[in-house]
Amino acid sequence: MNAPEWLKPGVYGAVIGAVFVGVVGFTWGGWVTGGTANDRAMAMSQGDVVASMVPVCLEMAQSDPARAEKLETIRAASTYQRRDALMEVGWATVPGTDAPNRDIAQACLAALDVDALPERPESAVDEG
């Protein structure tokens, strides 16, 4: 079989062009594999879940009758142990689950700003 003389350089050009487009697409073009896309989607959804649960944690902290004692427990813990202390008092346990969530505890701790919060006396509780 006699192939035309232009076929061999044309095939080489197509292969080299495909490799070039692939390299440029994955390095500069923003292309990702399915696994990377899945990992990014999972990280984004986890962040959104944590952000949506922070108001629940803050509400649990506001409505807790033993709030002053629990805040004192959190304040007494060292800075790097405050997340664990918040998890122990139960404010990072989302309703419907059995265990506290570390990411929610960290976000809730940042939103609470326990060092700036004044202690609320029991007589200041709004009863309705």
XYZ file of N, CA, C and O in Angstrom:
512
model
N 0.836 -1.167 0.000
C 0.000 0.000 0.000
C 0.887 1.239 0.000
O 1.803 1.361 0.792
N 0.585 2.105 -0.896
C 1.328 3.346 -1.020
C 0.545 4.468 -0.358
O -0.553 4.816 -0.787
N 1.125 5.032 0.656
C 0.490 6.159 1.340
C 1.015 7.443 0.720
O 2.169 7.504 0.291
N 0.182 8.469 0.699
C 0.675 9.743 0.172
C 1.844 10.261 1.016
O 1.954 9.985 2.199
N 2.637 11.031 0.375
C 3.849 11.517 0.998
C 3.560 12.502 2.142
O 4.321 12.617 3.091
N 2.461 13.211 2.126
C 2.108 14.185 3.158
C 1.498 13.540 4.404
O 1.332 14.195 5.431
N 1.134 12.256 4.355
C 0.439 11.599 5.460
C 1.313 11.499 6.720
O 0.851 11.796 7.820
N 2.560 11.085 6.556
C 3.429 10.907 7.712
C 3.648 12.223 8.467
O 3.470 12.273 9.684
N 4.013 13.329 7.842
C 4.159 14.587 8.587
C 2.829 15.069 9.173
O 2.786 15.659 10.259
N 1.715 14.787 8.490
C 0.402 15.190 9.003
C 0.047 14.456 10.282
O -0.482 15.046 11.232
N 0.335 13.149 10.323
C 0.062 12.366 11.534
C 0.960 12.833 12.668
O 0.509 12.992 13.808
N 2.239 13.051 12.375
C 3.140 13.551 13.409
C 2.671 14.903 13.944
O 2.698 15.164 15.140
N 2.244 15.781 13.069
C 1.760 17.102 13.487
C 0.512 16.993 14.352
O 0.368 17.718 15.353
N -0.394 16.065 13.994
C -1.608 15.892 14.795
C -1.278 15.355 16.188
O -1.846 15.817 17.194
N -0.371 14.397 16.272
C 0.008 13.825 17.567
C 0.709 14.878 18.429
O 0.396 15.043 19.614
N 1.658 15.590 17.842
C 2.374 16.620 18.590
C 1.413 17.726 19.024
O 1.479 18.220 20.153
N 0.492 18.115 18.153
C -0.499 19.130 18.502
C -1.414 18.679 19.634
O -1.744 19.457 20.527
N -1.831 17.401 19.621
C -2.690 16.882 20.687
C -1.957 16.882 22.028
O -2.534 17.252 23.064
N -0.703 16.477 22.005
C 0.093 16.488 23.241
C 0.258 17.916 23.740
O 0.109 18.199 24.932
N 0.546 18.848 22.865
C 0.715 20.246 23.231
C -0.571 20.814 23.831
O -0.533 21.489 24.866
N -1.702 20.548 23.182
C -2.988 21.046 23.701
C -3.277 20.446 25.077
O -3.747 21.133 25.983
N -2.982 19.164 25.273
C -3.199 18.526 26.572
C -2.335 19.131 27.666
O -2.813 19.414 28.766
N -1.058 19.347 27.349
C -0.145 19.919 28.340
C -0.568 21.340 28.693
O -0.647 21.719 29.865
N -0.838 22.144 27.693
C -1.249 23.525 27.940
C -2.594 23.562 28.677
O -2.784 24.350 29.607
N -3.515 22.707 28.318
C -4.822 22.693 28.969
C -4.745 22.333 30.432
O -5.412 22.939 31.267
N -3.933 21.334 30.784
C -3.841 20.918 32.183
C -2.969 21.834 33.029
O -3.163 21.933 34.228
N -1.995 22.526 32.417
C -1.143 23.395 33.215
C -1.689 24.810 33.309
O -1.756 25.379 34.392
N -2.093 25.405 32.197
C -2.566 26.782 32.204
C -4.062 26.913 31.972
O -4.645 27.934 32.329
N -4.661 25.941 31.365
C -6.065 26.066 30.976
C -7.075 25.774 32.069
O -8.256 25.993 31.902
N -6.630 25.259 33.209
C -7.554 24.981 34.293
C -8.241 23.635 34.187
O -9.180 23.362 34.936
N -7.821 22.790 33.290
C -8.414 21.461 33.184
C -7.981 20.641 34.385
O -6.862 20.766 34.872
N -8.866 19.805 34.891
C -8.533 18.897 35.985
C -9.111 17.524 35.681
O -10.037 17.389 34.882
N -8.580 16.526 36.355
C -9.117 15.184 36.194
C -10.386 15.040 37.013
O -10.711 15.882 37.861
N -11.100 13.973 36.798
C -12.328 13.728 37.544
C -12.081 13.590 39.035
O -12.876 14.040 39.860
N -10.980 12.975 39.420
C -10.652 12.813 40.835
C -10.386 14.139 41.519
O -10.842 14.385 42.638
N -9.649 15.022 40.844
C -9.376 16.341 41.408
C -10.658 17.153 41.517
O -10.881 17.836 42.516
N -11.506 17.081 40.515
C -12.781 17.797 40.567
C -13.639 17.293 41.718
O -14.275 18.082 42.426
N -13.648 15.983 41.938
C -14.412 15.415 43.034
C -13.857 15.868 44.380
O -14.627 16.215 45.287
N -12.544 15.870 44.534
C -11.931 16.322 45.786
C -12.272 17.780 46.069
O -12.591 18.142 47.208
N -12.211 18.619 45.050
C -12.549 20.036 45.240
C -14.017 20.221 45.587
O -14.363 21.045 46.432
N -14.886 19.460 44.953
C -16.318 19.562 45.246
C -16.608 19.120 46.674
O -17.427 19.744 47.369
N -15.953 18.065 47.128
C -16.165 17.594 48.499
C -15.682 18.633 49.512
O -16.334 18.875 50.527
N -14.537 19.259 49.253
C -14.015 20.277 50.158
C -14.938 21.488 50.200
O -15.198 22.044 51.278
N -15.450 21.892 49.054
C -16.367 23.029 49.018
C -17.664 22.719 49.741
O -18.192 23.552 50.476
N -18.189 21.520 49.553
C -19.449 21.178 50.216
C -19.251 21.057 51.718
O -20.124 21.452 52.489
N -18.101 20.544 52.149
C -17.823 20.460 53.588
C -17.761 21.860 54.186
O -18.294 22.108 55.267
N -17.133 22.781 53.487
C -17.078 24.167 53.953
C -18.449 24.796 54.029
O -18.756 25.539 54.972
N -19.298 24.499 53.063
C -20.658 25.045 53.080
C -21.487 24.457 54.211
O -22.278 25.158 54.841
N -21.312 23.180 54.493
C -22.044 22.545 55.596
C -21.613 23.164 56.921
O -22.448 23.493 57.769
N -20.321 23.354 57.099
C -19.822 23.967 58.335
C -20.375 25.378 58.475
O -20.863 25.762 59.548
N -20.345 26.147 57.396
C -20.856 27.517 57.450
C -22.349 27.553 57.759
O -22.821 28.445 58.469
N -23.085 26.582 57.270
C -24.519 26.582 57.530
C -24.852 26.100 58.938
O -25.929 26.388 59.449
N -23.947 25.375 59.592
C -24.215 24.869 60.929
C -23.716 25.794 62.039
O -24.064 25.598 63.199
N -22.925 26.798 61.726
C -22.440 27.734 62.745
C -23.602 28.460 63.426
O -23.601 28.584 64.659
N -24.626 28.930 62.708
C -25.744 29.563 63.416
C -26.453 28.616 64.388
O -26.938 29.059 65.432
N -26.492 27.333 64.077
C -27.097 26.357 64.992
C -26.270 26.283 66.269
O -26.806 26.288 67.383
N -24.950 26.243 66.121
C -24.062 26.205 67.276
C -24.226 27.473 68.117
O -24.302 27.405 69.349
N -24.285 28.611 67.463
C -24.441 29.872 68.192
C -25.784 29.936 68.911
O -25.869 30.433 70.039
N -26.828 29.432 68.287
C -28.142 29.399 68.930
C -28.133 28.471 70.142
O -28.727 28.787 71.177
N -27.470 27.330 70.016
C -27.368 26.413 71.156
C -26.603 27.081 72.295
O -26.953 26.911 73.466
N -25.579 27.855 71.967
C -24.808 28.555 72.991
C -25.649 29.647 73.653
O -25.584 29.839 74.863
N -26.450 30.362 72.860
C -27.279 31.435 73.405
C -28.392 30.912 74.302
O -28.729 31.525 75.305
N -28.970 29.779 73.926
C -30.139 29.287 74.657
C -29.789 28.303 75.772
O -30.677 27.828 76.458
N -28.515 28.029 75.968
C -28.115 27.082 77.003
C -28.261 27.714 78.381
O -27.710 28.782 78.643
N -29.012 27.075 79.298
C -29.177 27.649 80.635
C -27.874 27.680 81.435
O -27.710 28.526 82.308
N -26.955 26.791 81.139
C -25.669 26.753 81.843
C -24.580 27.456 81.034
O -23.403 27.098 81.100
N -24.970 28.460 80.283
C -24.054 29.150 79.377
C -22.859 29.742 80.097
O -21.717 29.606 79.650
N -23.066 30.395 81.220
C -21.966 31.065 81.921
C -20.916 30.060 82.375
O -19.708 30.304 82.215
N -21.350 28.933 82.923
C -20.396 27.931 83.386
C -19.633 27.317 82.210
O -18.428 27.077 82.285
N -20.349 27.074 81.116
C -19.703 26.477 79.951
C -18.721 27.454 79.303
O -17.648 27.055 78.851
N -19.084 28.732 79.257
C -18.155 29.732 78.726
C -16.907 29.819 79.598
O -15.797 29.986 79.098
N -17.097 29.721 80.902
C -15.954 29.761 81.806
C -15.052 28.541 81.586
O -13.830 28.647 81.628
N -15.653 27.392 81.309
C -14.875 26.185 81.010
C -14.064 26.388 79.736
O -12.889 26.032 79.673
N -14.685 26.991 78.744
C -13.983 27.233 77.474
C -12.878 28.266 77.672
O -11.764 28.109 77.175
N -13.169 29.335 78.420
C -12.146 30.358 78.672
C -10.974 29.801 79.477
O -9.846 30.232 79.299
N -11.255 28.872 80.384
C -10.199 28.306 81.226
C -9.239 27.429 80.431
O -8.093 27.243 80.830
N -9.704 26.896 79.322
C -8.843 26.039 78.498
C -7.815 26.908 77.780
O -8.057 28.074 77.482
N -6.662 26.311 77.517
C -5.652 27.051 76.769
C -6.161 27.277 75.342
O -7.078 26.611 74.885
N -5.554 28.206 74.663
C -6.027 28.619 73.347
C -6.151 27.449 72.380
O -7.129 27.341 71.658
N -5.174 26.568 72.366
C -5.211 25.460 71.420
C -6.122 24.326 71.868
O -6.367 23.398 71.109
N -6.659 24.376 73.092
C -7.573 23.340 73.567
C -9.022 23.825 73.639
O -9.894 23.080 74.051
N -9.271 25.042 73.249
C -10.626 25.591 73.345
C -11.610 24.881 72.420
O -12.771 24.722 72.750
N -11.145 24.460 71.261
C -12.037 23.730 70.360
C -12.515 22.449 71.018
O -13.698 22.129 70.982
N -11.596 21.732 71.654
C -11.980 20.505 72.346
C -12.915 20.798 73.514
O -13.852 20.041 73.780
N -12.683 21.916 74.211
C -13.567 22.290 75.316
C -14.964 22.615 74.797
O -15.963 22.233 75.416
N -15.056 23.287 73.664
C -16.363 23.596 73.080
C -17.068 22.312 72.646
O -18.281 22.181 72.800
N -16.301 21.360 72.164
C -16.891 20.080 71.785
C -17.398 19.338 73.023
O -18.448 18.703 72.985
N -16.680 19.439 74.133
C -17.080 18.761 75.361
C -18.355 19.345 75.956
O -19.149 18.607 76.533
N -18.555 20.661 75.831
C -19.774 21.245 76.398
C -20.996 20.944 75.549
O -22.119 21.147 75.989
N -20.797 20.462 74.326
C -21.908 19.983 73.513
C -22.451 20.940 72.481
O -23.400 20.612 71.780
N -21.877 22.098 72.346
C -22.412 23.066 71.391
C -22.052 22.734 69.957
O -22.680 23.235 69.022
N -21.055 21.898 69.731
C -20.649 21.537 68.372
C -21.289 20.234 67.912
O -20.970 19.738 66.844
N -22.196 19.689 68.707
C -22.907 18.481 68.318
C -24.191 18.896 67.616
O -25.091 19.464 68.222
N -24.255 18.633 66.338
C -25.402 19.031 65.528
C -26.599 18.161 65.910
O -26.443 16.961 66.128
N -27.778 18.750 66.019
C -28.962 17.928 66.319
C -29.109 16.800 65.301
O -28.972 16.998 64.105
N -29.351 15.613 65.816
C -29.491 14.446 64.963
C -28.223 13.618 64.854
O -28.218 12.582 64.217
N -27.126 14.094 65.458
C -25.880 13.333 65.450
C -25.482 13.007 66.880
O -25.981 13.617 67.832
N -24.578 12.063 67.019
C -24.144 11.645 68.352
C -22.816 12.265 68.772
O -22.541 12.383 69.950
N -22.004 12.650 67.809
C -20.665 13.139 68.117
C -20.496 14.577 67.625
O -21.099 14.980 66.627
N -19.679 15.357 68.321
C -19.423 16.733 67.867
C -18.544 16.741 66.623
O -17.806 15.805 66.346
N -18.634 17.816 65.869
C -17.864 17.984 64.643
C -16.745 18.983 64.902
O -16.992 20.110 65.341
N -15.512 18.596 64.612
C -14.355 19.448 64.891
C -14.367 20.733 64.061
O -14.018 21.802 64.547
N -14.747 20.619 62.797
C -14.762 21.803 61.936
C -15.825 22.800 62.388
O -15.602 24.007 62.389
N -16.983 22.288 62.760
C -18.050 23.166 63.254
C -17.618 23.810 64.567
O -17.866 24.996 64.798
N -16.946 23.048 65.432
C -16.467 23.594 66.701
C -15.478 24.726 66.461
O -15.545 25.766 67.125
N -14.578 24.560 65.505
C -13.591 25.606 65.217
C -14.275 26.866 64.681
O -13.957 27.975 65.105
N -15.208 26.694 63.763
C -15.910 27.845 63.196
C -16.791 28.522 64.246
O -16.885 29.748 64.297
N -17.426 27.728 65.085
C -18.282 28.280 66.132
C -17.444 29.038 67.155
O -17.844 30.092 67.637
N -16.290 28.515 67.488
C -15.395 29.176 68.433
C -14.953 30.533 67.890
O -14.910 31.522 68.626
N -14.675 30.579 66.599
C -14.284 31.854 65.984
C -15.447 32.839 66.000
O -15.261 34.039 66.228
N -16.665 32.345 65.776
C -17.832 33.222 65.765
C -18.219 33.660 67.176
O -18.718 34.777 67.363
N -17.996 32.809 68.155
C -18.349 33.152 69.538
C -17.436 34.235 70.105
O -17.892 35.105 70.840
N -16.149 34.171 69.789
C -15.152 35.093 70.334
C -15.286 35.142 71.859
O -15.654 36.157 72.438
N -15.002 34.019 72.499
C -15.266 33.840 73.926
C -14.540 34.841 74.816
O -15.014 35.122 75.915
N -13.433 35.381 74.386
C -12.731 36.357 75.224
C -13.450 37.696 75.272
O -13.352 38.417 76.255
N -14.204 38.023 74.244
C -14.894 39.311 74.188
C -16.313 39.241 74.732
O -16.926 40.275 74.983
N -16.858 38.050 74.920
C -18.231 37.914 75.386
C -18.347 38.242 76.863
O -17.619 37.705 77.682
N -19.299 39.098 77.212
C -19.554 39.295 78.640
C -20.394 38.129 79.144
O -21.135 37.512 78.393
N -20.247 37.829 80.392
C -21.065 36.767 80.957
C -22.471 37.313 81.163
O -22.668 38.411 81.652
N -23.452 36.523 80.785
C -24.835 36.937 80.876
C -25.398 36.421 82.196
O -25.452 35.217 82.414
N -25.854 37.311 83.078
C -26.434 36.830 84.319
C -27.756 36.115 84.045
O -28.428 36.378 83.064
N -28.132 35.248 84.964
C -29.347 34.465 84.794
C -30.594 35.350 84.747
O -31.573 35.025 84.109
N -30.577 36.518 85.407
C -31.755 37.382 85.418
C -31.977 38.058 84.068
O -33.052 38.576 83.803
N -30.966 38.057 83.200
C -31.096 38.706 81.901
C -31.631 37.774 80.827
O -31.739 38.159 79.684
N -31.990 36.572 81.188
C -32.499 35.612 80.209
C -33.884 36.046 79.770
O -34.769 36.313 80.572
N -34.065 36.136 78.466
C -35.355 36.512 77.905
C -36.267 35.303 77.941
O -35.970 34.275 77.355
N -37.374 35.421 78.628
C -38.273 34.290 78.790
C -39.457 34.348 77.862
O -40.461 33.717 78.093
N -39.377 35.068 76.836
C -40.465 34.945 75.920
C -40.804 36.130 75.157
O -41.630 36.361 74.466
